[in-house]
PDB file of C-alpha atoms and ligand atoms in Angstrom:
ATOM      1  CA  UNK A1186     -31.388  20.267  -7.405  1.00 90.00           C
ATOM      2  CA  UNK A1187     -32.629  17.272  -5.488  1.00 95.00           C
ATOM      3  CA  UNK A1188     -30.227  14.722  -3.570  1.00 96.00           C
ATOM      4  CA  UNK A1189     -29.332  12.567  -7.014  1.00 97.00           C
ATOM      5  CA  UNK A1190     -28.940  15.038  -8.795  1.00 97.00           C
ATOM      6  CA  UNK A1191     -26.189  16.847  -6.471  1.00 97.00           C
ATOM      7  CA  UNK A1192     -24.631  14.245  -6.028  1.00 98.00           C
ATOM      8  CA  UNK A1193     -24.304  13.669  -9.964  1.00 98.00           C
ATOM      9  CA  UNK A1194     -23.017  16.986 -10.225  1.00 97.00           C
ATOM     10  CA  UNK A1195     -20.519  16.664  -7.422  1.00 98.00           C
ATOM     11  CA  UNK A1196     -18.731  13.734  -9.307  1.00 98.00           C
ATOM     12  CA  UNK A1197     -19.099  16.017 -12.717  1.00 98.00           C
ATOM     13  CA  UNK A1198     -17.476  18.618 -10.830  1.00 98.00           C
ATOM     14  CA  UNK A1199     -14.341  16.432  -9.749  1.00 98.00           C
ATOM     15  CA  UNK A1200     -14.363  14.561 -12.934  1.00 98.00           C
ATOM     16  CA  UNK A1201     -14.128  17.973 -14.375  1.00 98.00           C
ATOM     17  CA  UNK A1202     -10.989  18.878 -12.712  1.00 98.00           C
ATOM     18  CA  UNK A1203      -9.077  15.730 -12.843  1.00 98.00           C
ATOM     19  CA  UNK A1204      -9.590  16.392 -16.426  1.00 98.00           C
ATOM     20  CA  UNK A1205      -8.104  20.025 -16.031  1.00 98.00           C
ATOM     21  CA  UNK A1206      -4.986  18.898 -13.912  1.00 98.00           C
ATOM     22  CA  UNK A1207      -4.515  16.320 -16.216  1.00 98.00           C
ATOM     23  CA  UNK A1208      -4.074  18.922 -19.212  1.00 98.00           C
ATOM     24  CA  UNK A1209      -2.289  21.160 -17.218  1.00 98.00           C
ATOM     25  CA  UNK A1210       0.381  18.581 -16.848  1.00 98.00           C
ATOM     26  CA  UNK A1211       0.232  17.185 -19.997  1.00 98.00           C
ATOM     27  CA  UNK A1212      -1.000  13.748 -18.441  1.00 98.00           C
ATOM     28  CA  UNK A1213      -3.269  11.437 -19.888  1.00 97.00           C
ATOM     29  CA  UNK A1214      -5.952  11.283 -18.090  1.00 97.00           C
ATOM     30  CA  UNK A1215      -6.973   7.382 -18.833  1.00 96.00           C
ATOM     31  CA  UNK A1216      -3.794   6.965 -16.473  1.00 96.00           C
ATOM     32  CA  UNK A1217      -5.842   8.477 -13.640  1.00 98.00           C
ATOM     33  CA  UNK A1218      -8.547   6.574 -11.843  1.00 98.00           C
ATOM     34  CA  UNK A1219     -11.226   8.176  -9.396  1.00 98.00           C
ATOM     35  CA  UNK A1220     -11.257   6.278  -6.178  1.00 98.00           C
ATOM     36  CA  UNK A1221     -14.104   6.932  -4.560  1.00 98.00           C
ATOM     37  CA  UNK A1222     -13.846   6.922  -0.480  1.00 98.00           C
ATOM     38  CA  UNK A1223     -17.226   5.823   0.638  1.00 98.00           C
ATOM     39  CA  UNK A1224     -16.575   4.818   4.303  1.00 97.00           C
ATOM     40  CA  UNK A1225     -18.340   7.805   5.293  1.00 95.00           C
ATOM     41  CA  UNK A1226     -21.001   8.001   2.710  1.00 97.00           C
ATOM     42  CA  UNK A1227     -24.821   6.731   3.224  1.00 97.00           C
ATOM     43  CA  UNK A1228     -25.720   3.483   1.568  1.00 97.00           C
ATOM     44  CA  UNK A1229     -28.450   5.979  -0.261  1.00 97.00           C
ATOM     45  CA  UNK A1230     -25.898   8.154  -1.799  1.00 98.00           C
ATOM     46  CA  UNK A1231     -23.650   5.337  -3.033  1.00 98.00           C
ATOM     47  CA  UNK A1232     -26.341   3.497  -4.479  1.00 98.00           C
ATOM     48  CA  UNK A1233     -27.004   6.678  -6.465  1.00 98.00           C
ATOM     49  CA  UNK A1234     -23.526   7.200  -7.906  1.00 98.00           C
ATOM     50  CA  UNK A1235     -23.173   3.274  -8.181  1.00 98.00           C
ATOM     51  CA  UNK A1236     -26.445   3.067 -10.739  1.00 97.00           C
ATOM     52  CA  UNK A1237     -25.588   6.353 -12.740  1.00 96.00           C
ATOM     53  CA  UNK A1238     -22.392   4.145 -13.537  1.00 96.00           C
ATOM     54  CA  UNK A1239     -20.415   7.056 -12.105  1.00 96.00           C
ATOM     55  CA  UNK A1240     -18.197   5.119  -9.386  1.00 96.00           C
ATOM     56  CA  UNK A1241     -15.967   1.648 -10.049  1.00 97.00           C
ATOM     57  CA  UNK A1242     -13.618   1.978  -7.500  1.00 98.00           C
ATOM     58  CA  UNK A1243     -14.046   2.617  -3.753  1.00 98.00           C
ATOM     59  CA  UNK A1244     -12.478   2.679  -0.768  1.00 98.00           C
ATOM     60  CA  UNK A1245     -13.603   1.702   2.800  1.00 98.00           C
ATOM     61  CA  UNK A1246     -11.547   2.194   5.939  1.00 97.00           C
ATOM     62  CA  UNK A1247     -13.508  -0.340   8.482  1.00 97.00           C
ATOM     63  CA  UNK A1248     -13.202  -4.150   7.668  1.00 97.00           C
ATOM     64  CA  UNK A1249     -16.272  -4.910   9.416  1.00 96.00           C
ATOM     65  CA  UNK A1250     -18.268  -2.225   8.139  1.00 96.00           C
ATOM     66  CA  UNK A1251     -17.358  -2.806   4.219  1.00 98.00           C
ATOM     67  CA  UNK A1252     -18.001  -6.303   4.748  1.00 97.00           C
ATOM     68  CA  UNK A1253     -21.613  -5.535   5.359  1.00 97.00           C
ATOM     69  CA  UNK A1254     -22.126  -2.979   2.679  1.00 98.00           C
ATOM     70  CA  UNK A1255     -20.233  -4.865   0.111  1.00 98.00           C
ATOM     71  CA  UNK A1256     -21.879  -7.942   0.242  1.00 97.00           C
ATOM     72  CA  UNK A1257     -25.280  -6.916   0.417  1.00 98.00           C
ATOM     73  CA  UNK A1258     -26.642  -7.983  -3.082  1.00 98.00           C
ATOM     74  CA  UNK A1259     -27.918  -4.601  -3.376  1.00 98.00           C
ATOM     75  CA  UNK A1260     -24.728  -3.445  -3.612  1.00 98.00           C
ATOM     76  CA  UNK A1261     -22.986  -6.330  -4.555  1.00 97.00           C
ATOM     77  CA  UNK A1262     -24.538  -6.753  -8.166  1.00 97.00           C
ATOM     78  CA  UNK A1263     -22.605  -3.553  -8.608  1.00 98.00           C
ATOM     79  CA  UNK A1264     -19.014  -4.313 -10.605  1.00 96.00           C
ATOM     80  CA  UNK A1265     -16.502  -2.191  -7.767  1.00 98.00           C
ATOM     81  CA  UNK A1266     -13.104  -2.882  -7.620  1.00 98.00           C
ATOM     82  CA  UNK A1267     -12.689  -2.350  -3.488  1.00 98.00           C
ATOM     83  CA  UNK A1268      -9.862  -1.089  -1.603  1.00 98.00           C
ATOM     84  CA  UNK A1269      -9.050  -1.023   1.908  1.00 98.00           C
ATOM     85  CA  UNK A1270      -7.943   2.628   3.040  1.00 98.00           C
ATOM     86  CA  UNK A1271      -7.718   2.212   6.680  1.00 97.00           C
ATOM     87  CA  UNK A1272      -5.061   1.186   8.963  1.00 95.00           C
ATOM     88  CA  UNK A1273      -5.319  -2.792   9.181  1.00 95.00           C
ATOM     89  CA  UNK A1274      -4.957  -4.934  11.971  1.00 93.00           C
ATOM     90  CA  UNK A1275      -3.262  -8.351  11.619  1.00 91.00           C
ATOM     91  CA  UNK A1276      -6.770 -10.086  13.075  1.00 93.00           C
ATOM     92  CA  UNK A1277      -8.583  -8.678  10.622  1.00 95.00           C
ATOM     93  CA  UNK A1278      -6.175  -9.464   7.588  1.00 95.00           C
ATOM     94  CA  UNK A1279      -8.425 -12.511   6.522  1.00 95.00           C
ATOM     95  CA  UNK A1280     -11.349 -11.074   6.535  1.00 96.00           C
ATOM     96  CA  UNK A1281      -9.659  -8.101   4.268  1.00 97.00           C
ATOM     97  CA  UNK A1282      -8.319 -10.936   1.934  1.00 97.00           C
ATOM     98  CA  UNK A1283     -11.496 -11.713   1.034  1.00 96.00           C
ATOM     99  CA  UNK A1284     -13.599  -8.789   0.478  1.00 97.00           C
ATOM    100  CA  UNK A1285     -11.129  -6.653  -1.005  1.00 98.00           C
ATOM    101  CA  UNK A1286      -9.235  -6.465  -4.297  1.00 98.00           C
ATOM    102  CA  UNK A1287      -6.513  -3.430  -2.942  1.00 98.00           C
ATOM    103  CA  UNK A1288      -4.917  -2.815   0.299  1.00 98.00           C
ATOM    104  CA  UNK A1289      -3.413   0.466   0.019  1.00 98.00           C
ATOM    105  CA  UNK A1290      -2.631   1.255   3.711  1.00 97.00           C
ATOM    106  CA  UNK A1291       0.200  -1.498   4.233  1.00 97.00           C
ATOM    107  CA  UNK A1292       2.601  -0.452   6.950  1.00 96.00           C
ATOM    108  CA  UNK A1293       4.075  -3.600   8.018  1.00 95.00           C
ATOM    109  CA  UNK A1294       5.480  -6.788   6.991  1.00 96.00           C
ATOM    110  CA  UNK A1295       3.438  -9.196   9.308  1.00 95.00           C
ATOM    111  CA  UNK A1296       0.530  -7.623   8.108  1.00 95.00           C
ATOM    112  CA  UNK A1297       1.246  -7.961   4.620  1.00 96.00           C
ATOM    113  CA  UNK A1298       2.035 -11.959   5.734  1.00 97.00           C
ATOM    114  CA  UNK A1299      -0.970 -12.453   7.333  1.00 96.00           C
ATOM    115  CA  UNK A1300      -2.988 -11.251   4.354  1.00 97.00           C
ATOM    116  CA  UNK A1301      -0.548 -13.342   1.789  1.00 97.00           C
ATOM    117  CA  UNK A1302      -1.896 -16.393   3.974  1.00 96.00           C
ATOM    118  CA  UNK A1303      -5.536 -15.556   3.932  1.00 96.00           C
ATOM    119  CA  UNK A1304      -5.566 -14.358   0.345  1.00 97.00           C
ATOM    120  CA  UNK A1305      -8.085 -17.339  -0.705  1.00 94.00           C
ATOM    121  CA  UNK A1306      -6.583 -19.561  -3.704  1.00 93.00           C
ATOM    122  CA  UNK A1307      -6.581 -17.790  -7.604  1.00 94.00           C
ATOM    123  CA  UNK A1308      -6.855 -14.596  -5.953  1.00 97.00           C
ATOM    124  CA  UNK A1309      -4.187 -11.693  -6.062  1.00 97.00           C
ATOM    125  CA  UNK A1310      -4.640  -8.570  -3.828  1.00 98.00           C
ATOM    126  CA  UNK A1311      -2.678  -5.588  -5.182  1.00 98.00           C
ATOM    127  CA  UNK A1312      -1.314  -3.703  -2.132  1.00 98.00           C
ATOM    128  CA  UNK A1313       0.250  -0.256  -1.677  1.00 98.00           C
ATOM    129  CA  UNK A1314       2.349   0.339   0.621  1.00 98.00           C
ATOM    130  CA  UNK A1315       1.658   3.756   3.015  1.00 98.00           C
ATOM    131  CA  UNK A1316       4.206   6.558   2.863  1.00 97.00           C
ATOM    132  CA  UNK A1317       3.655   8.828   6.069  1.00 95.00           C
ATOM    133  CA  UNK A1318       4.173  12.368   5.027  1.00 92.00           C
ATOM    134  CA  UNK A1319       4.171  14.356   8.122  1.00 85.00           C
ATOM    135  CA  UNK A1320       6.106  14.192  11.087  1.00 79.00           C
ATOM    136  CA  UNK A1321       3.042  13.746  13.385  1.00 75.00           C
ATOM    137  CA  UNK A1322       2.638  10.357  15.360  1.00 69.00           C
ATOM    138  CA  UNK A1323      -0.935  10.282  15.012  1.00 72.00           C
ATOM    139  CA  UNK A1324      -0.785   9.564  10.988  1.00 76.00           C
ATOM    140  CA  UNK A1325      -0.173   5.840  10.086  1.00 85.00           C
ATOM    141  CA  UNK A1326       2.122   5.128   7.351  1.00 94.00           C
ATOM    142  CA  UNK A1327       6.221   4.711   7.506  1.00 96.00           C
ATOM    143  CA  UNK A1328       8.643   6.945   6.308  1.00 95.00           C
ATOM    144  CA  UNK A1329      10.106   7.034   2.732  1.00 96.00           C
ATOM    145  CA  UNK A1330      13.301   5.240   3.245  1.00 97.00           C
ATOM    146  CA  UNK A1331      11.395   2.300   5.147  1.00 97.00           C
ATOM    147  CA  UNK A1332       8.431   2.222   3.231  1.00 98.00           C
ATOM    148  CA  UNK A1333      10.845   1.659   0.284  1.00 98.00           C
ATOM    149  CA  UNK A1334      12.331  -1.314   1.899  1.00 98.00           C
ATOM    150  CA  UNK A1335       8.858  -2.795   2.831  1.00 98.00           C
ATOM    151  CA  UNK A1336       8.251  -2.863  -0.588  1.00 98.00           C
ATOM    152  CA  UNK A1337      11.246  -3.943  -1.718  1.00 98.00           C
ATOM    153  CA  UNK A1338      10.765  -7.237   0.894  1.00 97.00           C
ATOM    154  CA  UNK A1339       7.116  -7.452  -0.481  1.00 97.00           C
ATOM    155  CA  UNK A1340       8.172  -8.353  -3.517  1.00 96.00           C
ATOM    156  CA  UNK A1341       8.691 -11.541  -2.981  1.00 92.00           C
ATOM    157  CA  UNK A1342       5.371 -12.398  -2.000  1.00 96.00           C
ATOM    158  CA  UNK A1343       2.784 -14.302  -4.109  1.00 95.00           C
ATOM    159  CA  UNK A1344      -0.977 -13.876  -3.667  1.00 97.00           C
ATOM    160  CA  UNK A1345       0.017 -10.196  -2.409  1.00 98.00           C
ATOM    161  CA  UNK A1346       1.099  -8.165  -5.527  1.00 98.00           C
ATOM    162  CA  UNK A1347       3.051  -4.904  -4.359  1.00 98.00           C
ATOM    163  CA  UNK A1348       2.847  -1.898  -6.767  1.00 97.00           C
ATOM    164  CA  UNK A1349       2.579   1.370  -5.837  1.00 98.00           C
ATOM    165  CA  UNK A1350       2.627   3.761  -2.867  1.00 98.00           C
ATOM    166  CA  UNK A1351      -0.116   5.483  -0.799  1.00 98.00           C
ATOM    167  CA  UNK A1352       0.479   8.377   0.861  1.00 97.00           C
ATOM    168  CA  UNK A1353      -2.193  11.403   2.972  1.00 95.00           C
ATOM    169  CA  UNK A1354      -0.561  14.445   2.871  1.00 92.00           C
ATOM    170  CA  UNK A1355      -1.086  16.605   6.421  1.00 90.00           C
ATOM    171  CA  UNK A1356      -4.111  18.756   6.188  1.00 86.00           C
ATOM    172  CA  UNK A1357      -3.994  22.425   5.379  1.00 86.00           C
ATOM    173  CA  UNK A1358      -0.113  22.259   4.318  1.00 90.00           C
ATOM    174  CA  UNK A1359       0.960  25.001   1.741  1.00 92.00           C
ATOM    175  CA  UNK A1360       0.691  24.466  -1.731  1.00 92.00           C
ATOM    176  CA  UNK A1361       4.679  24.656  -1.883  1.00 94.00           C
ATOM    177  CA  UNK A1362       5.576  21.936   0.599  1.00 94.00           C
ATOM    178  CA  UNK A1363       2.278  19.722  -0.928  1.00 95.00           C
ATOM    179  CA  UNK A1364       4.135  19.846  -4.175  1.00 96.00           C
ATOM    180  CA  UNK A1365       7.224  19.001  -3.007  1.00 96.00           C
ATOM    181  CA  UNK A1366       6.076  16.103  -0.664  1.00 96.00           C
ATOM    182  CA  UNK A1367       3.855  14.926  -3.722  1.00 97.00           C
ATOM    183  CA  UNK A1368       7.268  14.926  -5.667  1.00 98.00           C
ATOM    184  CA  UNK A1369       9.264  13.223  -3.421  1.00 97.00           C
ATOM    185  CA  UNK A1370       7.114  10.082  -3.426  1.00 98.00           C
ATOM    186  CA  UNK A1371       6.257  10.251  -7.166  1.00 98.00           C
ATOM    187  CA  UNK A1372      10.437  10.388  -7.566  1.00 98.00           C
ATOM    188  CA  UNK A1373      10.467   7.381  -5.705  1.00 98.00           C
ATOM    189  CA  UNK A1374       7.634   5.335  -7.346  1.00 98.00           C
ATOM    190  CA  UNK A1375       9.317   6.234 -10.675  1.00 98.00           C
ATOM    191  CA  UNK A1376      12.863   4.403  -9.190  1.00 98.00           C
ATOM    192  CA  UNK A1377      10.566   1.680  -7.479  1.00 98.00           C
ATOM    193  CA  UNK A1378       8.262   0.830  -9.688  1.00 98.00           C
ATOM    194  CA  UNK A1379       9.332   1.704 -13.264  1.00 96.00           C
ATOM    195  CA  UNK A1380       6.544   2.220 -16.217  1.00 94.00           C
ATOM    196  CA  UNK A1381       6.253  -1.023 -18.120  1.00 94.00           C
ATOM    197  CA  UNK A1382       4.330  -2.980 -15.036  1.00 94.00           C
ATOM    198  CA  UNK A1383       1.069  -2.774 -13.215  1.00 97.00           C
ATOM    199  CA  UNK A1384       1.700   0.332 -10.984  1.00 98.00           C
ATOM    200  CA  UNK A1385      -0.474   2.598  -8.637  1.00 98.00           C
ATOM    201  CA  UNK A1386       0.407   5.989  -7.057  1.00 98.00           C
ATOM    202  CA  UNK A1387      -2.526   6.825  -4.736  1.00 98.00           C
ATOM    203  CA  UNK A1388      -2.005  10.672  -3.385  1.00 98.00           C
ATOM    204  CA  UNK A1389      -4.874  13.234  -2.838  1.00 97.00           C
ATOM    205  CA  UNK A1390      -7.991  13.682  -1.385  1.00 97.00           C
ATOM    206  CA  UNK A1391     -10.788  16.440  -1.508  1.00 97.00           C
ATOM    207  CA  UNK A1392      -8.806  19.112  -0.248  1.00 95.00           C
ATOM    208  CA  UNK A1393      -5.802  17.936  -2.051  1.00 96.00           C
ATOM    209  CA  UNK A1394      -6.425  16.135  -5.253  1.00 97.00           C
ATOM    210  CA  UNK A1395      -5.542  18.299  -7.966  1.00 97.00           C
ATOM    211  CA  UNK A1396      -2.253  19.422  -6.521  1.00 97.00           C
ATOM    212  CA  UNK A1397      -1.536  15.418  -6.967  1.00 98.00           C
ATOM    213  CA  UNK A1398      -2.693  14.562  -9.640  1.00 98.00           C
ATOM    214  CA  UNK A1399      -0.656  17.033 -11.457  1.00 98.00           C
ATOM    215  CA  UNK A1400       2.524  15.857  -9.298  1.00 98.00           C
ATOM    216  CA  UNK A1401       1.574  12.626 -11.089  1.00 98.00           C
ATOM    217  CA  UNK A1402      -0.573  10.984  -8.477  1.00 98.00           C
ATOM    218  CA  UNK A1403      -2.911   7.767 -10.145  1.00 98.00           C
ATOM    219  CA  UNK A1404      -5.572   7.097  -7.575  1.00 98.00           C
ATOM    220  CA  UNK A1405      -6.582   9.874  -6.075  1.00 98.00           C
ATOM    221  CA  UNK A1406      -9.043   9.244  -2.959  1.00 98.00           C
ATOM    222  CA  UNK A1407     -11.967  11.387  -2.628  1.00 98.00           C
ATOM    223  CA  UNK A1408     -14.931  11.233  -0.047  1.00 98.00           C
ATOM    224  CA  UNK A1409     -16.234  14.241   1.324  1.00 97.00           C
ATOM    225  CA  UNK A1410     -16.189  16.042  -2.243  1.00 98.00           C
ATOM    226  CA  UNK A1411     -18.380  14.060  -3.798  1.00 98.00           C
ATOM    227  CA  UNK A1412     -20.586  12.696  -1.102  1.00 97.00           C
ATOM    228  CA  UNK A1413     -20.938  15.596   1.881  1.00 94.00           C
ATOM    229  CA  UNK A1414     -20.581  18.642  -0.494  1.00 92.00           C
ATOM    230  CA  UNK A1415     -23.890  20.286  -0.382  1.00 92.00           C
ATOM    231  CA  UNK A1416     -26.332  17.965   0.543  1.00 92.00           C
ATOM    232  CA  UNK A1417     -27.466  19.451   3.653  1.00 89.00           C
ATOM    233  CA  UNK A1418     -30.852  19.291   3.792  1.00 88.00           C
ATOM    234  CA  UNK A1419     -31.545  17.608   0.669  1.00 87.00           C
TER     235      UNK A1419
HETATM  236  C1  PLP B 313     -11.259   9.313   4.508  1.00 66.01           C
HETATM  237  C2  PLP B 313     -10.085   9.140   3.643  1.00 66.01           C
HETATM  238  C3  PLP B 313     -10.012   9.788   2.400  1.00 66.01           C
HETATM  239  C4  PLP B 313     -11.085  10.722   1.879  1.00 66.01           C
HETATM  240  O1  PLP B 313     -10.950  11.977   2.454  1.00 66.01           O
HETATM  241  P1  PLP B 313     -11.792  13.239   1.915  1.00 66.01           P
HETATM  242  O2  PLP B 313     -10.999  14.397   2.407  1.00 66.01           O
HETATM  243  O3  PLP B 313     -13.132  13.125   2.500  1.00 66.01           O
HETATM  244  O4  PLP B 313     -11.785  13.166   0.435  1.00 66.01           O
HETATM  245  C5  PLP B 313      -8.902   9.539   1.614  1.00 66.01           C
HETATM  246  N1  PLP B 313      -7.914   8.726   2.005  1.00 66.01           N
HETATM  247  C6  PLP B 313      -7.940   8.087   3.199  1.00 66.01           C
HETATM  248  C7  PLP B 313      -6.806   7.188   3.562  1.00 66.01           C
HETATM  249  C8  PLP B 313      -9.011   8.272   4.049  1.00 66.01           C
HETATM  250  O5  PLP B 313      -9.023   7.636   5.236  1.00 66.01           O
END
C-alpha cells in the first residue's frame, strides 16, 4: 500500500472499531463523532484524509500553528469543525476565538472570560471543560469536583457555550481503573449535562479509545492511530 492508501485504511480501521464498541455497548454510533488530532500530522497526510471526505472534525493543540494550517485556502476550502486540544493561555484566547469552533481544554475561569470577550460577534464557541484524571502535576486539567463548578460558573456566559467535559486518561493505566475513571466522569456529565441539550463527552485517544467509547465517551481524540501508524517509509 502506498502513503494514501494507508492512511485510508488507518481511519477504516478506527472507524471499524468505534463501530464495534459502539455495538458492544448497545450505543448508537451516530452519537459518536471521530475527532481527528492533527497537531502532529503532516499537512500531506491531512490533505489526504481531508479530500477522501474521511475527517470533519480536528483538533490542534498550538494556536499559532493551527492558525497557519487552517487558514491556508488549501486547507481552508475544506468544511472542519476545529477544536482547540491544548492547554490555552489567556494571550492567546483571541486569537483561539477566532479560528476555532471548540475549546475543549478549559481549565480556568479567566480563560474562559478572555475568550467570551474575543469571541467575534454571531459567533458561539462550544467549550469543554478539562477533567484531570491522574494525580500527576504535569497533566493540565482540574479535578472532578472543581471542574464541575467551573462549569457550573460557565454557564452563565454568552458567546462561550459550556457542554461537556474533556478528560486524557494517564497513559498505560489498567483496563480496570480506565473503566472506572471513564465512569466517573461519564456519571458526572449525565448529572451535569442531562440528554435533551447540545452535549459533548470527549474521552480517549489511540491507546485508549475504545475502552471510552464504550464507557460512553462522544468525541474521542485520535492522532497517532490514524496518522503515524505505519507509514514509515512510505
Ligand atoms: C495529542 C493529543 C491527542 C491524540 O493522542 P494520540 O494518542 O496520538 O491519539 C488526544 N488528546 C489530546 C488532548 C492531545 O493533546
Amino acid at each position: 500500500m502506498n502513503r494514501e492508501e494507508t492512511l485510508v485504511k488507518n481511519f477504516q480501521d478506527v472507524q471499524a472499531a468505534l463501530l464495534a464498541a459502539c455495538a458492544k455497548a448497545r450505543r448508537n454510533p451516530q452519537e459518536v463523532t471521530l475527532l481527528a488530532v492533527t497537531k502532529y500530522a503532516q499537512d500531506r497526510d491531512v490533505l489526504t484524509l481531508l479530500k477522501q471526505g474521511c475527517i470533519t472534525h480536528v483538533g490542534e493543540s498550538r494556536v499559532q500553528q493551527a492558525l497557519a494550517r487552517w487558514t491556508n485556502p488549501v486547507f481552508a476550502q475544506f468544511h472542519t469543525v476545529k477544536h482547540f486540544i491544548g492547554h490555552l493561555q489567556k494571550n492567546k484566547a483571541a486569537k483561539a476565538a477566532r479560528l476555532f469552533d471548540f475549546i475543549d481544554s478549559v481549565d480556568s475561569l479567566d480563560t474562559a472570560l478572555a475568550v467570551e470577550r474575543a469571541v467575534p460577534a454571531g459567533k458561539t464557541i462550544r467549550a469543554l471543560v478539562q477533567v484531570k484524571l491522574t494525580e500527576k502535576d504535569t497533566q493540565s486539567g482540574l479535578p472532578l469536583e472543581q471542574a464541575r463548578e467551573l462549569a457550573r460558573k460557565l454557564k452563565d456566559l454568552s458567546r462561550v457555550k459550556i457542554c461537556g467535559y474533556m478528560g486524557i486518561a494517564p497513559l498505560g493505566a489498567p483496563q480496570a481503573e480506565l473503566r472506572n475513571l471513564f465512569r466517573l466522569v461519564k456519571r458526572a456529565f449525565d448529572e451535569d449535562f442531562p440528554p435533551g441539550a447540545e452535549r459533548h463527552l470527549s474521552l480517549g485517544m489511540s491507546e485508549d479509545f475504545i475502552t471510552a467509547v464504550e464507557e460512553g465517551s462522544s468525541l474521542p481524540r485520535i492522532g497517532s492511530r490514524l496518522f503515524a501508524r505505519n507509514l514509515e517509509g512510505l
